[in-house]
PDB file of C-alpha atoms and ligand atoms in Angstrom:
ATOM      1  CA  UNK A   1      79.361 -12.308  13.736  1.00 37.00           C
ATOM      2  CA  UNK A   2      80.710 -14.280  10.791  1.00 42.00           C
ATOM      3  CA  UNK A   3      82.230 -12.398   7.857  1.00 41.00           C
ATOM      4  CA  UNK A   4      79.356 -12.358   5.501  1.00 47.00           C
ATOM      5  CA  UNK A   5      82.209 -12.127   2.482  1.00 48.00           C
ATOM      6  CA  UNK A   6      83.845 -15.530   3.929  1.00 49.00           C
ATOM      7  CA  UNK A   7      81.713 -18.554   3.763  1.00 58.00           C
ATOM      8  CA  UNK A   8      82.326 -22.104   3.656  1.00 62.00           C
ATOM      9  CA  UNK A   9      81.602 -24.066   0.615  1.00 64.00           C
ATOM     10  CA  UNK A  10      78.262 -25.211   0.424  1.00 67.00           C
ATOM     11  CA  UNK A  11      76.612 -22.297   2.564  1.00 77.00           C
ATOM     12  CA  UNK A  12      74.078 -20.025   1.269  1.00 81.00           C
ATOM     13  CA  UNK A  13      74.208 -16.804   3.454  1.00 82.00           C
ATOM     14  CA  UNK A  14      70.662 -15.214   1.664  1.00 88.00           C
ATOM     15  CA  UNK A  15      68.952 -18.225   3.744  1.00 89.00           C
ATOM     16  CA  UNK A  16      68.327 -18.100   7.458  1.00 91.00           C
ATOM     17  CA  UNK A  17      69.629 -21.804   9.086  1.00 89.00           C
ATOM     18  CA  UNK A  18      68.449 -23.269  12.117  1.00 91.00           C
ATOM     19  CA  UNK A  19      72.026 -23.388  13.790  1.00 92.00           C
ATOM     20  CA  UNK A  20      72.735 -19.565  13.274  1.00 93.00           C
ATOM     21  CA  UNK A  21      69.055 -18.703  13.909  1.00 93.00           C
ATOM     22  CA  UNK A  22      69.190 -20.555  17.523  1.00 93.00           C
ATOM     23  CA  UNK A  23      72.959 -18.707  18.006  1.00 93.00           C
ATOM     24  CA  UNK A  24      71.373 -15.436  17.400  1.00 94.00           C
ATOM     25  CA  UNK A  25      68.521 -16.224  19.973  1.00 93.00           C
ATOM     26  CA  UNK A  26      71.441 -17.446  22.367  1.00 93.00           C
ATOM     27  CA  UNK A  27      73.187 -13.912  22.060  1.00 93.00           C
ATOM     28  CA  UNK A  28      75.873 -15.517  19.620  1.00 92.00           C
ATOM     29  CA  UNK A  29      77.829 -14.195  16.942  1.00 89.00           C
ATOM     30  CA  UNK A  30      77.914 -16.535  14.481  1.00 86.00           C
ATOM     31  CA  UNK A  31      74.884 -15.830  12.455  1.00 91.00           C
ATOM     32  CA  UNK A  32      74.090 -13.805   9.331  1.00 92.00           C
ATOM     33  CA  UNK A  33      71.758 -10.963   9.021  1.00 94.00           C
ATOM     34  CA  UNK A  34      69.207 -12.989   7.022  1.00 94.00           C
ATOM     35  CA  UNK A  35      69.415 -15.065  10.354  1.00 94.00           C
ATOM     36  CA  UNK A  36      68.825 -12.268  13.008  1.00 95.00           C
ATOM     37  CA  UNK A  37      65.962 -10.904  10.606  1.00 95.00           C
ATOM     38  CA  UNK A  38      64.467 -14.483  11.206  1.00 93.00           C
ATOM     39  CA  UNK A  39      65.454 -14.274  14.717  1.00 94.00           C
ATOM     40  CA  UNK A  40      63.476 -11.475  15.244  1.00 95.00           C
ATOM     41  CA  UNK A  41      60.380 -12.622  13.509  1.00 92.00           C
ATOM     42  CA  UNK A  42      60.239 -15.368  15.806  1.00 91.00           C
ATOM     43  CA  UNK A  43      60.510 -13.167  18.813  1.00 92.00           C
ATOM     44  CA  UNK A  44      57.568 -11.421  17.618  1.00 90.00           C
ATOM     45  CA  UNK A  45      55.548 -14.407  17.522  1.00 85.00           C
ATOM     46  CA  UNK A  46      57.309 -16.135  20.769  1.00 85.00           C
ATOM     47  CA  UNK A  47      58.526 -13.305  22.771  1.00 87.00           C
ATOM     48  CA  UNK A  48      60.118 -15.701  25.306  1.00 86.00           C
ATOM     49  CA  UNK A  49      61.790 -17.521  22.828  1.00 89.00           C
ATOM     50  CA  UNK A  50      65.563 -16.481  23.859  1.00 90.00           C
ATOM     51  CA  UNK A  51      64.783 -17.664  27.561  1.00 89.00           C
ATOM     52  CA  UNK A  52      63.329 -20.877  25.924  1.00 90.00           C
ATOM     53  CA  UNK A  53      66.761 -21.147  24.546  1.00 92.00           C
ATOM     54  CA  UNK A  54      68.521 -20.542  27.863  1.00 92.00           C
ATOM     55  CA  UNK A  55      66.436 -23.109  29.562  1.00 92.00           C
ATOM     56  CA  UNK A  56      67.347 -25.517  27.034  1.00 95.00           C
ATOM     57  CA  UNK A  57      70.904 -24.983  27.352  1.00 95.00           C
ATOM     58  CA  UNK A  58      70.264 -25.285  31.173  1.00 94.00           C
ATOM     59  CA  UNK A  59      68.611 -28.777  30.999  1.00 96.00           C
ATOM     60  CA  UNK A  60      71.309 -29.737  28.770  1.00 98.00           C
ATOM     61  CA  UNK A  61      74.120 -28.896  31.083  1.00 97.00           C
ATOM     62  CA  UNK A  62      72.084 -30.549  34.176  1.00 97.00           C
ATOM     63  CA  UNK A  63      71.529 -33.873  32.300  1.00 98.00           C
ATOM     64  CA  UNK A  64      75.275 -33.921  31.256  1.00 98.00           C
ATOM     65  CA  UNK A  65      76.235 -33.432  34.701  1.00 98.00           C
ATOM     66  CA  UNK A  66      73.567 -35.976  36.236  1.00 98.00           C
ATOM     67  CA  UNK A  67      75.126 -38.663  33.458  1.00 98.00           C
ATOM     68  CA  UNK A  68      78.820 -38.036  34.671  1.00 98.00           C
ATOM     69  CA  UNK A  69      78.228 -37.476  38.343  1.00 98.00           C
ATOM     70  CA  UNK A  70      75.200 -39.941  39.008  1.00 98.00           C
ATOM     71  CA  UNK A  71      75.326 -42.346  36.182  1.00 98.00           C
ATOM     72  CA  UNK A  72      79.314 -42.750  35.568  1.00 97.00           C
ATOM     73  CA  UNK A  73      78.771 -41.996  31.784  1.00 98.00           C
ATOM     74  CA  UNK A  74      82.386 -40.955  30.361  1.00 98.00           C
ATOM     75  CA  UNK A  75      81.640 -40.602  26.862  1.00 98.00           C
ATOM     76  CA  UNK A  76      78.872 -38.712  24.925  1.00 98.00           C
ATOM     77  CA  UNK A  77      77.804 -38.423  21.352  1.00 98.00           C
ATOM     78  CA  UNK A  78      76.115 -35.021  20.896  1.00 98.00           C
ATOM     79  CA  UNK A  79      73.874 -35.330  17.666  1.00 98.00           C
ATOM     80  CA  UNK A  80      72.662 -31.725  16.281  1.00 97.00           C
ATOM     81  CA  UNK A  81      75.203 -30.228  18.555  1.00 97.00           C
ATOM     82  CA  UNK A  82      74.888 -26.922  17.313  1.00 95.00           C
ATOM     83  CA  UNK A  83      77.427 -23.701  17.259  1.00 93.00           C
ATOM     84  CA  UNK A  84      79.675 -23.791  19.987  1.00 89.00           C
ATOM     85  CA  UNK A  85      78.523 -21.297  22.553  1.00 88.00           C
ATOM     86  CA  UNK A  86      78.666 -20.859  26.836  1.00 83.00           C
ATOM     87  CA  UNK A  87      79.073 -24.384  28.197  1.00 91.00           C
ATOM     88  CA  UNK A  88      79.792 -26.929  25.600  1.00 94.00           C
ATOM     89  CA  UNK A  89      79.109 -30.514  26.607  1.00 96.00           C
ATOM     90  CA  UNK A  90      83.243 -31.263  26.691  1.00 95.00           C
ATOM     91  CA  UNK A  91      83.229 -28.396  28.828  1.00 94.00           C
ATOM     92  CA  UNK A  92      80.480 -29.440  31.186  1.00 96.00           C
ATOM     93  CA  UNK A  93      81.555 -33.244  31.273  1.00 97.00           C
ATOM     94  CA  UNK A  94      85.548 -32.711  31.605  1.00 94.00           C
ATOM     95  CA  UNK A  95      84.770 -30.429  34.707  1.00 95.00           C
ATOM     96  CA  UNK A  96      83.250 -33.219  36.326  1.00 97.00           C
ATOM     97  CA  UNK A  97      85.531 -36.076  34.644  1.00 97.00           C
ATOM     98  CA  UNK A  98      88.641 -34.652  32.964  1.00 94.00           C
ATOM     99  CA  UNK A  99      89.109 -37.800  30.942  1.00 94.00           C
ATOM    100  CA  UNK A 100      85.372 -37.602  29.354  1.00 96.00           C
ATOM    101  CA  UNK A 101      85.163 -37.892  25.256  1.00 95.00           C
ATOM    102  CA  UNK A 102      82.566 -36.043  23.341  1.00 96.00           C
ATOM    103  CA  UNK A 103      81.892 -36.190  19.782  1.00 96.00           C
ATOM    104  CA  UNK A 104      80.113 -33.744  18.193  1.00 96.00           C
ATOM    105  CA  UNK A 105      77.831 -34.009  15.081  1.00 97.00           C
ATOM    106  CA  UNK A 106      76.180 -31.487  13.116  1.00 96.00           C
ATOM    107  CA  UNK A 107      74.891 -31.688   9.285  1.00 95.00           C
ATOM    108  CA  UNK A 108      75.860 -27.975   8.849  1.00 91.00           C
ATOM    109  CA  UNK A 109      79.260 -26.871   7.769  1.00 90.00           C
ATOM    110  CA  UNK A 110      79.365 -23.771   9.757  1.00 88.00           C
ATOM    111  CA  UNK A 111      79.123 -25.390  12.705  1.00 91.00           C
ATOM    112  CA  UNK A 112      82.035 -27.897  11.737  1.00 91.00           C
ATOM    113  CA  UNK A 113      83.946 -24.821  10.964  1.00 89.00           C
ATOM    114  CA  UNK A 114      83.462 -23.216  14.396  1.00 88.00           C
ATOM    115  CA  UNK A 115      83.614 -26.296  16.404  1.00 89.00           C
ATOM    116  CA  UNK A 116      86.986 -27.104  14.754  1.00 88.00           C
ATOM    117  CA  UNK A 117      88.315 -23.637  15.396  1.00 86.00           C
ATOM    118  CA  UNK A 118      87.373 -24.064  19.217  1.00 80.00           C
ATOM    119  CA  UNK A 119      88.380 -27.650  19.970  1.00 75.00           C
ATOM    120  CA  UNK A 120      92.033 -27.392  18.420  1.00 58.00           C
ATOM    121  CA  UNK A 121      94.645 -29.021  20.714  1.00 59.00           C
ATOM    122  CA  UNK A 122      91.978 -31.179  22.405  1.00 73.00           C
ATOM    123  CA  UNK A 123      92.761 -35.159  22.062  1.00 84.00           C
ATOM    124  CA  UNK A 124      89.345 -35.996  23.795  1.00 92.00           C
ATOM    125  CA  UNK A 125      87.074 -34.213  21.998  1.00 93.00           C
ATOM    126  CA  UNK A 126      85.885 -34.447  18.006  1.00 94.00           C
ATOM    127  CA  UNK A 127      83.449 -33.269  15.859  1.00 94.00           C
ATOM    128  CA  UNK A 128      82.172 -34.580  12.304  1.00 95.00           C
ATOM    129  CA  UNK A 129      79.604 -33.785   9.723  1.00 96.00           C
ATOM    130  CA  UNK A 130      76.640 -36.200   9.998  1.00 97.00           C
ATOM    131  CA  UNK A 131      73.153 -36.373   9.393  1.00 98.00           C
ATOM    132  CA  UNK A 132      70.703 -37.600  11.662  1.00 98.00           C
ATOM    133  CA  UNK A 133      68.470 -39.128   8.987  1.00 98.00           C
ATOM    134  CA  UNK A 134      71.476 -41.552   8.408  1.00 98.00           C
ATOM    135  CA  UNK A 135      72.163 -42.842  11.835  1.00 98.00           C
ATOM    136  CA  UNK A 136      74.360 -45.823  10.647  1.00 98.00           C
ATOM    137  CA  UNK A 137      76.562 -43.607   8.794  1.00 98.00           C
ATOM    138  CA  UNK A 138      76.849 -41.661  12.172  1.00 98.00           C
ATOM    139  CA  UNK A 139      77.643 -45.026  14.181  1.00 98.00           C
ATOM    140  CA  UNK A 140      79.989 -46.378  11.382  1.00 98.00           C
ATOM    141  CA  UNK A 141      82.144 -43.230  11.165  1.00 97.00           C
ATOM    142  CA  UNK A 142      85.642 -43.830  11.806  1.00 96.00           C
ATOM    143  CA  UNK A 143      86.337 -40.877  14.295  1.00 95.00           C
ATOM    144  CA  UNK A 144      83.175 -41.754  16.202  1.00 96.00           C
ATOM    145  CA  UNK A 145      84.256 -45.329  16.701  1.00 97.00           C
ATOM    146  CA  UNK A 146      88.119 -44.197  17.457  1.00 94.00           C
ATOM    147  CA  UNK A 147      86.642 -41.667  20.025  1.00 94.00           C
ATOM    148  CA  UNK A 148      83.636 -43.802  21.888  1.00 97.00           C
ATOM    149  CA  UNK A 149      83.645 -47.346  23.165  1.00 98.00           C
ATOM    150  CA  UNK A 150      80.416 -49.010  22.203  1.00 98.00           C
ATOM    151  CA  UNK A 151      80.952 -51.632  24.553  1.00 98.00           C
ATOM    152  CA  UNK A 152      80.782 -48.596  27.419  1.00 98.00           C
ATOM    153  CA  UNK A 153      77.803 -46.771  28.365  1.00 98.00           C
ATOM    154  CA  UNK A 154      77.421 -43.837  25.936  1.00 98.00           C
ATOM    155  CA  UNK A 155      75.233 -40.580  26.610  1.00 98.00           C
ATOM    156  CA  UNK A 156      73.413 -39.737  23.189  1.00 99.00           C
ATOM    157  CA  UNK A 157      72.205 -36.240  23.223  1.00 98.00           C
ATOM    158  CA  UNK A 158      69.692 -35.095  20.909  1.00 98.00           C
ATOM    159  CA  UNK A 159      69.080 -31.661  22.452  1.00 98.00           C
ATOM    160  CA  UNK A 160      66.453 -29.478  20.306  1.00 97.00           C
ATOM    161  CA  UNK A 161      66.796 -31.697  16.899  1.00 98.00           C
ATOM    162  CA  UNK A 162      64.353 -34.190  16.949  1.00 98.00           C
ATOM    163  CA  UNK A 163      61.665 -31.717  15.912  1.00 97.00           C
ATOM    164  CA  UNK A 164      63.526 -30.614  12.923  1.00 96.00           C
ATOM    165  CA  UNK A 165      63.108 -34.083  11.422  1.00 97.00           C
ATOM    166  CA  UNK A 166      60.037 -34.643   9.477  1.00 95.00           C
ATOM    167  CA  UNK A 167      57.713 -37.598   9.779  1.00 96.00           C
ATOM    168  CA  UNK A 168      58.548 -39.026   6.725  1.00 96.00           C
ATOM    169  CA  UNK A 169      62.084 -39.087   7.980  1.00 97.00           C
ATOM    170  CA  UNK A 170      61.211 -41.642  10.336  1.00 98.00           C
ATOM    171  CA  UNK A 171      62.408 -40.142  13.494  1.00 98.00           C
ATOM    172  CA  UNK A 172      61.170 -43.152  15.959  1.00 98.00           C
ATOM    173  CA  UNK A 173      62.899 -45.490  13.369  1.00 98.00           C
ATOM    174  CA  UNK A 174      66.354 -43.170  13.659  1.00 98.00           C
ATOM    175  CA  UNK A 175      65.951 -43.092  17.212  1.00 98.00           C
ATOM    176  CA  UNK A 176      65.619 -46.936  17.812  1.00 98.00           C
ATOM    177  CA  UNK A 177      69.003 -47.335  15.557  1.00 98.00           C
ATOM    178  CA  UNK A 178      70.629 -45.347  17.742  1.00 98.00           C
ATOM    179  CA  UNK A 179      69.373 -46.938  20.959  1.00 98.00           C
ATOM    180  CA  UNK A 180      70.133 -50.211  20.021  1.00 98.00           C
ATOM    181  CA  UNK A 181      73.852 -49.736  19.153  1.00 98.00           C
ATOM    182  CA  UNK A 182      74.456 -48.616  22.810  1.00 98.00           C
ATOM    183  CA  UNK A 183      75.608 -50.800  25.737  1.00 98.00           C
ATOM    184  CA  UNK A 184      73.380 -51.137  28.864  1.00 98.00           C
ATOM    185  CA  UNK A 185      73.758 -47.966  31.346  1.00 98.00           C
ATOM    186  CA  UNK A 186      73.760 -45.445  28.178  1.00 98.00           C
ATOM    187  CA  UNK A 187      71.540 -42.860  28.811  1.00 98.00           C
ATOM    188  CA  UNK A 188      69.811 -40.504  26.384  1.00 99.00           C
ATOM    189  CA  UNK A 189      68.278 -36.873  26.551  1.00 98.00           C
ATOM    190  CA  UNK A 190      66.331 -35.275  24.419  1.00 98.00           C
ATOM    191  CA  UNK A 191      64.474 -31.892  24.415  1.00 98.00           C
ATOM    192  CA  UNK A 192      61.575 -31.034  22.130  1.00 97.00           C
ATOM    193  CA  UNK A 193      58.986 -28.913  20.941  1.00 94.00           C
ATOM    194  CA  UNK A 194      55.621 -29.824  22.490  1.00 94.00           C
ATOM    195  CA  UNK A 195      52.147 -29.578  21.349  1.00 93.00           C
ATOM    196  CA  UNK A 196      49.989 -30.045  24.285  1.00 91.00           C
ATOM    197  CA  UNK A 197      46.842 -30.700  21.899  1.00 91.00           C
ATOM    198  CA  UNK A 198      43.119 -29.447  22.117  1.00 93.00           C
ATOM    199  CA  UNK A 199      42.870 -29.785  25.692  1.00 90.00           C
ATOM    200  CA  UNK A 200      45.109 -26.580  26.077  1.00 88.00           C
ATOM    201  CA  UNK A 201      43.618 -24.866  22.613  1.00 90.00           C
ATOM    202  CA  UNK A 202      45.512 -21.452  23.173  1.00 88.00           C
ATOM    203  CA  UNK A 203      48.906 -23.375  23.560  1.00 86.00           C
ATOM    204  CA  UNK A 204      47.822 -25.653  20.685  1.00 90.00           C
ATOM    205  CA  UNK A 205      47.417 -22.694  18.358  1.00 91.00           C
ATOM    206  CA  UNK A 206      50.633 -21.340  18.941  1.00 88.00           C
ATOM    207  CA  UNK A 207      52.461 -24.483  18.552  1.00 90.00           C
ATOM    208  CA  UNK A 208      50.745 -24.759  15.022  1.00 92.00           C
ATOM    209  CA  UNK A 209      51.392 -21.193  14.191  1.00 91.00           C
ATOM    210  CA  UNK A 210      54.996 -21.837  15.354  1.00 89.00           C
ATOM    211  CA  UNK A 211      55.039 -24.887  13.022  1.00 92.00           C
ATOM    212  CA  UNK A 212      53.799 -23.309  10.287  1.00 93.00           C
ATOM    213  CA  UNK A 213      56.340 -20.425  10.458  1.00 89.00           C
ATOM    214  CA  UNK A 214      59.690 -22.841  10.855  1.00 89.00           C
ATOM    215  CA  UNK A 215      58.243 -25.188   7.606  1.00 92.00           C
ATOM    216  CA  UNK A 216      58.090 -22.021   5.550  1.00 91.00           C
ATOM    217  CA  UNK A 217      61.297 -20.547   6.662  1.00 87.00           C
ATOM    218  CA  UNK A 218      63.360 -23.510   7.402  1.00 85.00           C
ATOM    219  CA  UNK A 219      61.711 -26.285   5.699  1.00 88.00           C
ATOM    220  CA  UNK A 220      61.406 -28.377   8.680  1.00 90.00           C
ATOM    221  CA  UNK A 221      59.689 -28.177  12.385  1.00 92.00           C
ATOM    222  CA  UNK A 222      57.344 -30.445  13.914  1.00 95.00           C
ATOM    223  CA  UNK A 223      55.792 -29.605  17.406  1.00 94.00           C
ATOM    224  CA  UNK A 224      54.554 -33.125  18.790  1.00 96.00           C
ATOM    225  CA  UNK A 225      52.460 -34.469  21.555  1.00 95.00           C
ATOM    226  CA  UNK A 226      53.526 -36.204  24.552  1.00 96.00           C
ATOM    227  CA  UNK A 227      52.851 -39.671  23.193  1.00 97.00           C
ATOM    228  CA  UNK A 228      55.111 -39.033  20.308  1.00 97.00           C
ATOM    229  CA  UNK A 229      57.881 -37.871  21.690  1.00 98.00           C
ATOM    230  CA  UNK A 230      57.953 -40.287  24.376  1.00 98.00           C
ATOM    231  CA  UNK A 231      57.945 -42.893  21.599  1.00 98.00           C
ATOM    232  CA  UNK A 232      61.785 -41.745  21.272  1.00 98.00           C
ATOM    233  CA  UNK A 233      62.573 -43.645  24.295  1.00 98.00           C
ATOM    234  CA  UNK A 234      61.093 -46.850  23.593  1.00 98.00           C
ATOM    235  CA  UNK A 235      61.445 -49.592  26.105  1.00 98.00           C
ATOM    236  CA  UNK A 236      64.276 -47.534  27.955  1.00 98.00           C
ATOM    237  CA  UNK A 237      63.536 -46.310  31.384  1.00 98.00           C
ATOM    238  CA  UNK A 238      62.841 -42.726  32.134  1.00 98.00           C
ATOM    239  CA  UNK A 239      65.191 -41.081  35.027  1.00 98.00           C
ATOM    240  CA  UNK A 240      63.033 -39.291  37.340  1.00 97.00           C
ATOM    241  CA  UNK A 241      61.071 -36.733  36.953  1.00 97.00           C
ATOM    242  CA  UNK A 242      60.489 -38.171  33.472  1.00 98.00           C
ATOM    243  CA  UNK A 243      59.558 -36.181  30.284  1.00 97.00           C
ATOM    244  CA  UNK A 244      58.880 -32.410  32.175  1.00 95.00           C
ATOM    245  CA  UNK A 245      59.091 -28.870  31.165  1.00 92.00           C
ATOM    246  CA  UNK A 246      62.976 -28.117  30.742  1.00 93.00           C
ATOM    247  CA  UNK A 247      62.983 -26.271  34.151  1.00 90.00           C
ATOM    248  CA  UNK A 248      61.525 -28.738  36.029  1.00 90.00           C
ATOM    249  CA  UNK A 249      64.055 -31.327  35.003  1.00 95.00           C
ATOM    250  CA  UNK A 250      66.142 -31.704  38.288  1.00 95.00           C
ATOM    251  CA  UNK A 251      66.071 -27.968  38.950  1.00 92.00           C
ATOM    252  CA  UNK A 252      69.383 -27.026  40.402  1.00 84.00           C
ATOM    253  CA  UNK A 253      68.197 -23.721  42.165  1.00 72.00           C
ATOM    254  CA  UNK A 254      65.545 -24.602  44.424  1.00 63.00           C
ATOM    255  CA  UNK A 255      62.296 -23.537  43.701  1.00 57.00           C
ATOM    256  CA  UNK A 256      63.257 -21.654  40.226  1.00 58.00           C
ATOM    257  CA  UNK A 257      60.543 -23.195  37.962  1.00 59.00           C
ATOM    258  CA  UNK A 258      59.546 -20.630  35.344  1.00 59.00           C
ATOM    259  CA  UNK A 259      56.591 -22.192  33.738  1.00 57.00           C
ATOM    260  CA  UNK A 260      55.040 -19.568  31.641  1.00 61.00           C
ATOM    261  CA  UNK A 261      54.204 -19.767  27.988  1.00 64.00           C
ATOM    262  CA  UNK A 262      56.825 -21.264  25.568  1.00 59.00           C
ATOM    263  CA  UNK A 263      58.380 -23.494  28.419  1.00 61.00           C
ATOM    264  CA  UNK A 264      54.999 -25.457  28.047  1.00 67.00           C
ATOM    265  CA  UNK A 265      55.826 -26.064  24.819  1.00 78.00           C
ATOM    266  CA  UNK A 266      59.237 -27.782  25.122  1.00 92.00           C
ATOM    267  CA  UNK A 267      59.507 -30.919  26.955  1.00 95.00           C
ATOM    268  CA  UNK A 268      62.845 -32.445  28.079  1.00 97.00           C
ATOM    269  CA  UNK A 269      63.626 -36.160  29.554  1.00 98.00           C
ATOM    270  CA  UNK A 270      66.620 -38.461  30.095  1.00 98.00           C
ATOM    271  CA  UNK A 271      66.168 -42.142  29.545  1.00 98.00           C
ATOM    272  CA  UNK A 272      68.265 -45.196  30.433  1.00 98.00           C
ATOM    273  CA  UNK A 273      68.997 -48.537  28.863  1.00 98.00           C
ATOM    274  CA  UNK A 274      69.000 -51.277  31.417  1.00 96.00           C
TER     275      UNK A 274
HETATM  276  C1  SAM B 301      68.449 -25.887  17.573  1.00 83.77           C
HETATM  277  S1  SAM B 301      69.867 -26.086  17.301  1.00 83.77           S
HETATM  278  C2  SAM B 301      70.230 -27.101  18.693  1.00 83.77           C
HETATM  279  C3  SAM B 301      71.886 -26.938  19.182  1.00 83.77           C
HETATM  280  C4  SAM B 301      72.091 -27.985  20.460  1.00 83.77           C
HETATM  281  N1  SAM B 301      72.033 -29.080  20.440  1.00 83.77           N
HETATM  282  C5  SAM B 301      71.309 -26.972  21.615  1.00 83.77           C
HETATM  283  O1  SAM B 301      70.111 -27.761  21.998  1.00 83.77           O
HETATM  284  O2  SAM B 301      71.826 -26.154  22.264  1.00 83.77           O
HETATM  285  C6  SAM B 301      69.793 -27.691  16.003  1.00 83.77           C
HETATM  286  C7  SAM B 301      71.178 -28.441  15.427  1.00 83.77           C
HETATM  287  O3  SAM B 301      70.601 -29.438  14.842  1.00 83.77           O
HETATM  288  C8  SAM B 301      71.236 -29.464  13.659  1.00 83.77           C
HETATM  289  N2  SAM B 301      70.548 -30.572  12.628  1.00 83.77           N
HETATM  290  C9  SAM B 301      69.442 -30.016  12.021  1.00 83.77           C
HETATM  291  N3  SAM B 301      69.136 -31.038  11.327  1.00 83.77           N
HETATM  292  C10 SAM B 301      70.068 -31.874  11.649  1.00 83.77           C
HETATM  293  C11 SAM B 301      70.489 -33.409  10.798  1.00 83.77           C
HETATM  294  N4  SAM B 301      69.053 -33.887   9.981  1.00 83.77           N
HETATM  295  N5  SAM B 301      71.407 -34.047  11.092  1.00 83.77           N
HETATM  296  C12 SAM B 301      72.369 -33.100  11.749  1.00 83.77           C
HETATM  297  N6  SAM B 301      72.346 -32.018  12.757  1.00 83.77           N
HETATM  298  C13 SAM B 301      71.073 -31.639  12.241  1.00 83.77           C
HETATM  299  C14 SAM B 301      71.133 -27.941  13.115  1.00 83.77           C
HETATM  300  O4  SAM B 301      72.334 -27.602  12.005  1.00 83.77           O
HETATM  301  C15 SAM B 301      71.543 -27.169  14.345  1.00 83.77           C
HETATM  302  O5  SAM B 301      72.852 -27.171  14.898  1.00 83.77           O
END
């Protein structure tokens, strides 16, 4: 658990925060009492939220492994990387390719402090503070430019972050800017809260209730339709099997597809720049 007496500058331990609530749901210890309270509140509304968090990490692991072993990607830009947890991107990638480079980006100072502590002595991996709403600044960042070669394919990871970008912040424009900066052969992995719309009234109602709860407590959170999520990929080609429920994306254990409740509301996909 983080020491509530000790907080980096700019942190308000009385307000819940996305990175720390998610850390709590994943069974982590880098969270405050207020984050745990909200985590419990979310679990009352969505009892399988922890399972969904694990499925999200499973998708991330399989997407990174795919990019390294099947698509030849050797460098990653992980935006909205979150607090370090079991199976971080550099660990997954470097298990297959020890020289793989990773830059983590997050706008939460707690993430910066904890990720730096974890990454000490690694010269292939870096972490910076950055805001997805200002993609140009991320692309121009000196550390990003030092670690990543934009003439070579890059694996862009935006896992469970775009649903924290409000419509007025132009998430489609943000992804366009990032995609345009990348070389052919680059890949982009996304997971996103999904609102299936009026055809599935029960799921739509839960998506809208969750959206309301997130906005009241975090000030962000949009459950988007399949079409809205597909727009982030622009003209990139989707890698098989496309934009699907997270456990169904290239499952590594044959037959393990738990497609109940919340999994229907989170979709994941990987696109490739041709
Ligand atoms: C739910 S966590 C996801 C962490 C990790 N990507 C994963 O899926 O396991 C969302 C992360 O995005 C970060 N975040 C939210 N809005 C952001 C923004 N505008 N710019 C950068 N990071 C942001 C939060 O601080 C948090 O760490």
